[in-house]
Short mmCIF file of C-alpha atoms and ligand atoms in Angstrom, two decimals:
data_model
loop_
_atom_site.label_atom_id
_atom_site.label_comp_id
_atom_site.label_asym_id
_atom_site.label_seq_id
_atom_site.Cartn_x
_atom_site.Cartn_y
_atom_site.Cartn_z
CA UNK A 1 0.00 0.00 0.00
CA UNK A 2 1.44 3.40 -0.90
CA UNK A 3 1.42 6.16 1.61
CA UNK A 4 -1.12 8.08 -0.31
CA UNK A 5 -3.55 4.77 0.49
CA UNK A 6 -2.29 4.42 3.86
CA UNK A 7 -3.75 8.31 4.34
CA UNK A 8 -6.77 7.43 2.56
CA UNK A 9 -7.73 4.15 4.45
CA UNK A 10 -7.02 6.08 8.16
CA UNK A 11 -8.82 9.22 7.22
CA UNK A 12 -12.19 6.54 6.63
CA UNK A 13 -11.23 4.80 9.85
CA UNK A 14 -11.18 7.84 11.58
CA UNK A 15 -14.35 8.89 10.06
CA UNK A 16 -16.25 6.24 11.33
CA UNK A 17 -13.96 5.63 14.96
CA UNK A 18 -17.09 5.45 17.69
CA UNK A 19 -16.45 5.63 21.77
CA UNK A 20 -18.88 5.20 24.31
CA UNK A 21 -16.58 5.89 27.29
CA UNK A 22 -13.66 7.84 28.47
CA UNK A 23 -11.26 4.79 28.21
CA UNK A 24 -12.18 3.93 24.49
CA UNK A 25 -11.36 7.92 23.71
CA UNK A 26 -8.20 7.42 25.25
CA UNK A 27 -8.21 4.27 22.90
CA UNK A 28 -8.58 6.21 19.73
CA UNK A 29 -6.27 8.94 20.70
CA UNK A 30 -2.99 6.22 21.24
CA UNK A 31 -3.97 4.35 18.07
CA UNK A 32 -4.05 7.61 16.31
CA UNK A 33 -1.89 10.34 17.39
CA UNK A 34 0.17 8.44 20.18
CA UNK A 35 3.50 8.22 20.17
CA UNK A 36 3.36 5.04 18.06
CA UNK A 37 0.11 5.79 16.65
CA UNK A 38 -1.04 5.04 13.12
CA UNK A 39 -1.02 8.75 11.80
CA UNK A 40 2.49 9.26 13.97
CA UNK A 41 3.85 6.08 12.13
CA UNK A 42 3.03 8.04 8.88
CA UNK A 43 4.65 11.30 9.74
CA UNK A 44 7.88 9.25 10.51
CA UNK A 45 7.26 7.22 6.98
CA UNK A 46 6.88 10.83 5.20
CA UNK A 47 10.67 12.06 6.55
CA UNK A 48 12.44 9.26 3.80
CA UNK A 49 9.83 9.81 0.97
CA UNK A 50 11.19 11.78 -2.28
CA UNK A 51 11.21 15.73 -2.75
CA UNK A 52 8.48 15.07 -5.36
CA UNK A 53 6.68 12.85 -3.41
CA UNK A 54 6.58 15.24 0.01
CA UNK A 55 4.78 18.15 -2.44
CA UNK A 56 1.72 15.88 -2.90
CA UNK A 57 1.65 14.30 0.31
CA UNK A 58 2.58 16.67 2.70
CA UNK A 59 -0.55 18.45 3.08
CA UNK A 60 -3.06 15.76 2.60
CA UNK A 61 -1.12 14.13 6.01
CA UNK A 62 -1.78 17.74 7.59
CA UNK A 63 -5.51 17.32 6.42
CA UNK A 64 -5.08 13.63 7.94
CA UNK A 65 -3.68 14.70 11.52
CA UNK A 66 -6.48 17.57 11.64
CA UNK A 67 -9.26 14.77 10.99
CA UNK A 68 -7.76 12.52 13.45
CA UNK A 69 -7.62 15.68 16.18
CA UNK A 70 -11.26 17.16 15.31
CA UNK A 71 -12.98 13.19 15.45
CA UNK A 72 -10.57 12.68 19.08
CA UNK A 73 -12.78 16.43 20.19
CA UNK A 74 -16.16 15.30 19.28
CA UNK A 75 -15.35 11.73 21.10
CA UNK A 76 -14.26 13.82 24.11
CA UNK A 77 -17.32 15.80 24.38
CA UNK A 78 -20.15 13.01 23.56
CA UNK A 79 -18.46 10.01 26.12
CA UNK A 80 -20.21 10.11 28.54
CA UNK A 81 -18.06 8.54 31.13
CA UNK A 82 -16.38 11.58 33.80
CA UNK A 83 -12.98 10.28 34.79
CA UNK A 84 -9.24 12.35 34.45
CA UNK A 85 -9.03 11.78 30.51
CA UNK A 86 -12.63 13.20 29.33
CA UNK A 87 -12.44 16.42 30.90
CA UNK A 88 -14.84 18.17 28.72
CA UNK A 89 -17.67 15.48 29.84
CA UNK A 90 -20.71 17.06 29.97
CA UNK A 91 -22.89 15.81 32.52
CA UNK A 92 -26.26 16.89 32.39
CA UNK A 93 -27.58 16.10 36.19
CA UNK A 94 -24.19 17.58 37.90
CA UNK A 95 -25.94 20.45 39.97
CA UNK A 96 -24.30 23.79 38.81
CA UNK A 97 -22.53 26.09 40.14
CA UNK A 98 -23.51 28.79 42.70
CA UNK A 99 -22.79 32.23 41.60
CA UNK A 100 -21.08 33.76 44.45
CA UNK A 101 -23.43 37.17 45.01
CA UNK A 102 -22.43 40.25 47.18
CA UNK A 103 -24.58 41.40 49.89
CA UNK A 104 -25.30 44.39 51.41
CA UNK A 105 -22.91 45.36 54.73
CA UNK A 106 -24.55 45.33 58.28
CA UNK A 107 -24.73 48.81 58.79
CA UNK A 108 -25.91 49.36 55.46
CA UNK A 109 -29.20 47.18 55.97
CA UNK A 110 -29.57 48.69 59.30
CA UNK A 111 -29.20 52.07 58.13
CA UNK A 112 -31.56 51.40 55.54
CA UNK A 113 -33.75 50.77 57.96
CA UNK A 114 -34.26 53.66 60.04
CA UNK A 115 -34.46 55.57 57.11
CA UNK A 116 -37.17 53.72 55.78
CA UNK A 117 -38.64 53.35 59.42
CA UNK A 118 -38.85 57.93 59.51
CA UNK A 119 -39.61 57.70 55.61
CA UNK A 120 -42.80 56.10 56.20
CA UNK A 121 -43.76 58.79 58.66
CA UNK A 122 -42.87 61.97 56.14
CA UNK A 123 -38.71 62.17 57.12
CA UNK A 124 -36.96 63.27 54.38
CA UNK A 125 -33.02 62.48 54.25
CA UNK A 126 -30.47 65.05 54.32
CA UNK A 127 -27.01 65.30 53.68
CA UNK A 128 -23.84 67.17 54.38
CA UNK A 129 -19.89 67.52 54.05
CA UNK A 130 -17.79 65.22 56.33
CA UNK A 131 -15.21 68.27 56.89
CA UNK A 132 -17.24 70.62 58.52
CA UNK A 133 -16.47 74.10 59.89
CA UNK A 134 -16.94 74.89 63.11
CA UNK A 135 -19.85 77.46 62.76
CA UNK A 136 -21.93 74.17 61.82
CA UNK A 137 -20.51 71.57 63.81
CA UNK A 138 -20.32 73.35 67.11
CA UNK A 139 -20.66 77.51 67.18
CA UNK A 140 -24.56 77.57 65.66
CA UNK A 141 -25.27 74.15 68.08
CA UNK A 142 -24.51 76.76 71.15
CA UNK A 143 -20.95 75.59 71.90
CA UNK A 144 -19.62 78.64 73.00
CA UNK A 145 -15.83 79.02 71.89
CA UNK A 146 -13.70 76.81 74.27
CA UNK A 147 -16.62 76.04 76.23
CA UNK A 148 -15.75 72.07 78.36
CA UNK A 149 -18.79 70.73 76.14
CA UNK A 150 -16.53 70.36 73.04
CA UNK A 151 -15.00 67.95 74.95
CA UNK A 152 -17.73 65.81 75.11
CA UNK A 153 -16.55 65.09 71.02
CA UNK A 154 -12.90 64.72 71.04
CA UNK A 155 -12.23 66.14 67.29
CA UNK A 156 -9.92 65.68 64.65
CA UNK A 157 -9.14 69.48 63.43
CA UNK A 158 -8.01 69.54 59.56
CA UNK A 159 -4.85 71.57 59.80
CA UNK A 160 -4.62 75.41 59.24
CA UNK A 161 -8.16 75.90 58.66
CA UNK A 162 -11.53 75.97 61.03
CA UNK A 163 -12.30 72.63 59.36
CA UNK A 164 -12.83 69.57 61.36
CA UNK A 165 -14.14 65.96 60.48
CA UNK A 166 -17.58 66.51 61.97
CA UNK A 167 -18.00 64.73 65.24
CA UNK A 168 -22.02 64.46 64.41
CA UNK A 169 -24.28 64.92 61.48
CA UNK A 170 -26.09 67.67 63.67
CA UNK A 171 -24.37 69.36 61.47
CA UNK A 172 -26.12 68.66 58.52
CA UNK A 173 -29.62 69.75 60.83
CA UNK A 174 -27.60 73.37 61.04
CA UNK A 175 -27.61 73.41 57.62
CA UNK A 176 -30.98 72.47 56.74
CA UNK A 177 -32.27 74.70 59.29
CA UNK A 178 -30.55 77.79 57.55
CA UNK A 179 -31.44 76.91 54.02
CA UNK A 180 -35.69 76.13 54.59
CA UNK A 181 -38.46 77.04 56.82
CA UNK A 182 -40.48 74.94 58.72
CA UNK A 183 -42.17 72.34 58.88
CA UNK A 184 -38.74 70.80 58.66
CA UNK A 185 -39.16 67.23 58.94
CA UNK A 186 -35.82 65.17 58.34
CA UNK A 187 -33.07 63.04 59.21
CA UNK A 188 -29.38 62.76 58.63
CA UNK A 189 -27.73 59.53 58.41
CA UNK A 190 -23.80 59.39 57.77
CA UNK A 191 -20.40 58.89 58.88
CA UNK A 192 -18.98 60.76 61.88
CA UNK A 193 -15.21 60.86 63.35
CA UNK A 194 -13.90 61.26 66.93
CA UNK A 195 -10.68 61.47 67.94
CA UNK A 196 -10.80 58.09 69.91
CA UNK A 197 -8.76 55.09 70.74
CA UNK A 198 -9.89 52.41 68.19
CA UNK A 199 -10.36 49.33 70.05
CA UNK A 200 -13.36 46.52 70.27
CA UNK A 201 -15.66 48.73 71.75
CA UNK A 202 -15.06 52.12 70.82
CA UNK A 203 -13.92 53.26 67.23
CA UNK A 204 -12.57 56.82 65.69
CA UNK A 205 -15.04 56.50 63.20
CA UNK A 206 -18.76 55.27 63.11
CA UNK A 207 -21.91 56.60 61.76
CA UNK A 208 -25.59 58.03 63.50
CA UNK A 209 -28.53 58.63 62.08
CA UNK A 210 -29.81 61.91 63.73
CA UNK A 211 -33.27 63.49 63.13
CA UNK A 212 -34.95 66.91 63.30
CA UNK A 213 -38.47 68.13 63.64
CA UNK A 214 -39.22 71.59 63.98
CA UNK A 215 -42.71 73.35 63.37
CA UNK A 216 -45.75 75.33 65.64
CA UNK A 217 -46.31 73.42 68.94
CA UNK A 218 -43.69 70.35 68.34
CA UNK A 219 -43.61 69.42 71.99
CA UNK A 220 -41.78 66.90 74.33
CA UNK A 221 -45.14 64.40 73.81
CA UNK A 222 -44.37 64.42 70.26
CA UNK A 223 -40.62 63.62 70.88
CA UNK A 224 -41.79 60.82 73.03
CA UNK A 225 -44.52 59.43 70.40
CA UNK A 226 -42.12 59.32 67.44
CA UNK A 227 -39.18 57.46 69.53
CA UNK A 228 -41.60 54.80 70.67
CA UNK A 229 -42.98 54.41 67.18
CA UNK A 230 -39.45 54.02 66.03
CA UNK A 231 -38.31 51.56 68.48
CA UNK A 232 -41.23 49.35 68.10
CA UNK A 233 -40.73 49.57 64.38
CA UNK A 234 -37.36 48.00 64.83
CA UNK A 235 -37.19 46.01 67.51
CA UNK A 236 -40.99 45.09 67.88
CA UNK A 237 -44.06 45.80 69.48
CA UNK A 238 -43.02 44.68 73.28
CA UNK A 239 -39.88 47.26 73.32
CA UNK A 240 -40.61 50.21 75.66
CA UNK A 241 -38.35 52.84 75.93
CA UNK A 242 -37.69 55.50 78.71
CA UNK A 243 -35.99 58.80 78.85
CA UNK A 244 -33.48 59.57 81.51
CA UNK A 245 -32.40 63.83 81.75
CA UNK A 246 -29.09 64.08 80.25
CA UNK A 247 -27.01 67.39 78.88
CA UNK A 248 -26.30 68.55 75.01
CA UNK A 249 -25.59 72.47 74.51
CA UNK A 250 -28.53 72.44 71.84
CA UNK A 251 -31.18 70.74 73.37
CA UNK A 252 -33.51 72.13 76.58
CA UNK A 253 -34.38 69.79 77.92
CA UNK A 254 -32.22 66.96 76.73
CA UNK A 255 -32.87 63.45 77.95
CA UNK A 256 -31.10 60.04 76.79
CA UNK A 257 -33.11 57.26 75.79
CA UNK A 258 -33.11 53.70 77.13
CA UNK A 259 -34.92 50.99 75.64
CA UNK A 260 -35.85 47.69 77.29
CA UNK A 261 -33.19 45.08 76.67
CA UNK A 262 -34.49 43.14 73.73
CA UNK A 263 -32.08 39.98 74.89
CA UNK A 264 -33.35 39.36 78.30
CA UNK A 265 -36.44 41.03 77.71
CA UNK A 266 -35.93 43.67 81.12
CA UNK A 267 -34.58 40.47 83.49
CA UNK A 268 -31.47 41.33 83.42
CA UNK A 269 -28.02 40.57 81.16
CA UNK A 270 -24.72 41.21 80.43
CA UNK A 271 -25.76 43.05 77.32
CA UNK A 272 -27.80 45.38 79.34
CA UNK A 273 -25.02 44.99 82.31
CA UNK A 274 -28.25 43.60 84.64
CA UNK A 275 -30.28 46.58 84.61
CA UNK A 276 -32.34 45.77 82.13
CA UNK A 277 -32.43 48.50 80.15
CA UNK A 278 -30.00 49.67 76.99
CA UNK A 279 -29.17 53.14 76.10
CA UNK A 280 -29.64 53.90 72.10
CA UNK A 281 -29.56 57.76 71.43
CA UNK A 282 -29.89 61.37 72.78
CA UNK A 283 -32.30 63.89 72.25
CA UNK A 284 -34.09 66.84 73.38
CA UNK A 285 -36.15 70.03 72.35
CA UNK A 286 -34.11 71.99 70.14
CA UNK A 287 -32.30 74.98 72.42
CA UNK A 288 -34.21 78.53 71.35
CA UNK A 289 -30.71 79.74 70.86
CA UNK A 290 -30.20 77.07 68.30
CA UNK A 291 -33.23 78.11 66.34
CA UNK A 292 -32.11 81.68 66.34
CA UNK A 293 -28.99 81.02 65.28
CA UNK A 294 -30.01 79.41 61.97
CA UNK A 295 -32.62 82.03 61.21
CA UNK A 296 -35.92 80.22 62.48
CA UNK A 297 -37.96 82.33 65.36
CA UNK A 298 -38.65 80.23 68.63
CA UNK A 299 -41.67 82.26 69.32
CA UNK A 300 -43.81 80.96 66.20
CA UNK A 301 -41.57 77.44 66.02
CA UNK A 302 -40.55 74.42 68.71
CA UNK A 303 -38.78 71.50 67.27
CA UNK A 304 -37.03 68.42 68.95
CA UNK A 305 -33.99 66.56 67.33
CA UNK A 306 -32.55 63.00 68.17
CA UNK A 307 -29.43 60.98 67.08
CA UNK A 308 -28.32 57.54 67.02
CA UNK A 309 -25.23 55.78 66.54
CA UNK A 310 -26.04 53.14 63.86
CA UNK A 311 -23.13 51.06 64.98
CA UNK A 312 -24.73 50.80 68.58
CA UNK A 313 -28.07 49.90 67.46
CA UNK A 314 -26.66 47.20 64.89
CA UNK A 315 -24.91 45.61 67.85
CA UNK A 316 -28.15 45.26 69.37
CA UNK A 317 -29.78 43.58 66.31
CA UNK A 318 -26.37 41.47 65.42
CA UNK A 319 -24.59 41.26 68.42
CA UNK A 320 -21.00 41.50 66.83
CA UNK A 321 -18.48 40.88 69.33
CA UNK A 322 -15.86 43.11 68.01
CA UNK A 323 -16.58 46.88 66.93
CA UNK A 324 -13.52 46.77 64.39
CA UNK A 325 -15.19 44.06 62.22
CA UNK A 326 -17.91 46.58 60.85
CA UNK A 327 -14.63 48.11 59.24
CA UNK A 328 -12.26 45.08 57.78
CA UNK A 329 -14.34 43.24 55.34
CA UNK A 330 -13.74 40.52 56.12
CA UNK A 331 -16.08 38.40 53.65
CA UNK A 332 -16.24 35.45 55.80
CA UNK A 333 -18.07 38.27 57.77
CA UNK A 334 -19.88 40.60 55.15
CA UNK A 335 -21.28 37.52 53.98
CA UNK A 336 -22.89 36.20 57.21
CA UNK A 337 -25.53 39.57 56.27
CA UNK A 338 -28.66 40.06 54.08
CA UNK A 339 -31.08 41.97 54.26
CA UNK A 340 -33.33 39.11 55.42
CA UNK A 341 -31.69 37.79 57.86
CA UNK A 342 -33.29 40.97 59.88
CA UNK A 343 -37.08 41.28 59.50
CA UNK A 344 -40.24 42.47 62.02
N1 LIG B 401 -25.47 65.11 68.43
C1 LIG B 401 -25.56 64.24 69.57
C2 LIG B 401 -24.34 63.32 69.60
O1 LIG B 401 -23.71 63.16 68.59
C3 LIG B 401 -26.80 63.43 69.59
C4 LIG B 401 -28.02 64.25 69.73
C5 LIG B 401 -28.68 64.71 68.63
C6 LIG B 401 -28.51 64.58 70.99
C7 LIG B 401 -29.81 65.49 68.75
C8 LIG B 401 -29.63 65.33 71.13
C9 LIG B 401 -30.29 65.78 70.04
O2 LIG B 401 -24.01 62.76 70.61
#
């Protein structure tokens, strides 16, 4: 048999070559294109074969090899055996493969939630810079100039300037308060910075939601009413909260709120450090001076304000051990959250 037949009789055998599992591929691919394989042999064969002869054969081999590689594919793909040498086995039952989704960080979701909880009840949500000067972060809230009550916000100062990273989005109120009349119904969620030591329960960094109401006869009842519909919103309907007198420059009267420990339900805990109750934000009647000082007139207009550190009140829905997690991203953490897994 000349070569030319040889190529002729392979390319119909490997026309026709069947395989029904991985091991009979495998099969077809030694006698073939293995080391000693048929179409091998023939490329060795071609090397002694005349000038003339290599013209005419050469590419009806290449045509040959091509054959034998495209027929050892299809094999591959329609044996239905799965073992190491059919990797492109398709196997129709395997279950597939999860796509790996994001989800939404903790103090996103619970964000999110307050400001859908004061949404539903006519809140609007306002926003400010995070480098603040002081006329908004501390001189229009009735902090005199190097009054002890800056203290109470140890502040990072931006250097050379009046700017500071704002140590509380009451800020933002300021601001809102100068730029509309009332009603002024609204809150301001975002990030605030203190000049703390970062460690698992305190951080330099964290972020409040704080709220503002300010129209004709807002009183302390109304304060009251809105808090307890926003706790029961979300923690449920058995929270109660209570309001012990406290001290901010631009409240009068200012109280802080406790609400009743949602682990031990009031027994006693060492969330709530046995007393039964946990503390989740300020708030007060907004100081006259305050209203004056961003152009509103406390004879026609009364107006209370509240803030909350979202950090605090996620701890009390997630109970994260560890403060500094919120901030690592960690995904073995981030993805321990979705928005369902925190629902009333
Ligand atoms: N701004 C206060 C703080 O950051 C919280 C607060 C807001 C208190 C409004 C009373 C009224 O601590």
């Amino acid at each position: 048999m000349s070569l030319l037949e040889r190529v002729a009789a392979l390319e119909a055998e490997v026309k026709q070559a069947t395989a029904k599992t991985a091991e009979e591929v495998e099969r077809f691919r030694v006698a073939m294109l293995g080391r000693n394989g048929a179409v091998t042999e023939l490329f060795d064969a071609f090397k002694q074969v005349s000038a003339d002869e290599k013209r005419a054969l050469g590419q009806r081999l290449n045509q040959l090899k091509q054959a034998a590689q495209e027929r050892l594919d299809e094999l591959k793909a329609g044996s239905t055996t799965i073992g190491p040498t059919s990797s492109t086995t398709l196997d129709l039952s395997a279950p597939s493969a999860t796509e790996a989704t994001g989800s939404h960080h903790p103090i996103s979701i619970v964000r999110q939630r307050i400001v859908d909880i004061f949404g539903h009840i006519g809140y609007t949500v306002s926003q400010g810079p995070e480098v603040e000067d002081d006329h908004h972060n501390f001189g229009a809230l009735n902090f005199p100039p190097d009054h002890p009550a800056r203290d109470m916000q140890d502040t990072f100062f931006v250097e050379g300037d009046d700017l500071a990273l704002r140590t509380h989005t009451s800020s933002v109120q300021v601001r809102v308060m100068e730029n509309s009349s009332p009603p002024i119904r609204t809150i301001s969620p975002g990030r605030v910075y203190r000049n703390e030591a970062i460690s698992a329960r305190a951080h330099c960094m964290f972020h409040q939601v704080e709220g503002l109401y300010v129209d004709k006869g807002v009183s302390f009842a109304d304060l009251k009413g809105t808090l307890d519909h926003f706790t029961k919103s979300l923690f449920g309907p058995d929270v109660s909260i209570r309001m012990r007198p406290s001290y901010f420059p631009f409240t009068e009267p200012s109280a802080e709120v406790d609400m009743s420990c949602t682990i031990c339900n009031g027994s006693g805990c060492n969330i709530c450090k046995q007393s039964g109750w946990v503390e989740i934000m300020g708030c007060g009647m907004v100081d006259p001076t305050v209203l004056t000082n961003c152009g509103i007139d406390p004879e026609v207009y009364s107006g209370f304000a509240f803030g909350m550190g979202v950090e605090r009140i996620a701890q009390l829905i997630y109970r994260v051990p560890d403060l500094r997690m919120y901030w690592e991203n960690d995904v073995r953490f981030l993805d321990q959250f979705t928005a369902a897994t925190f629902r009333h």
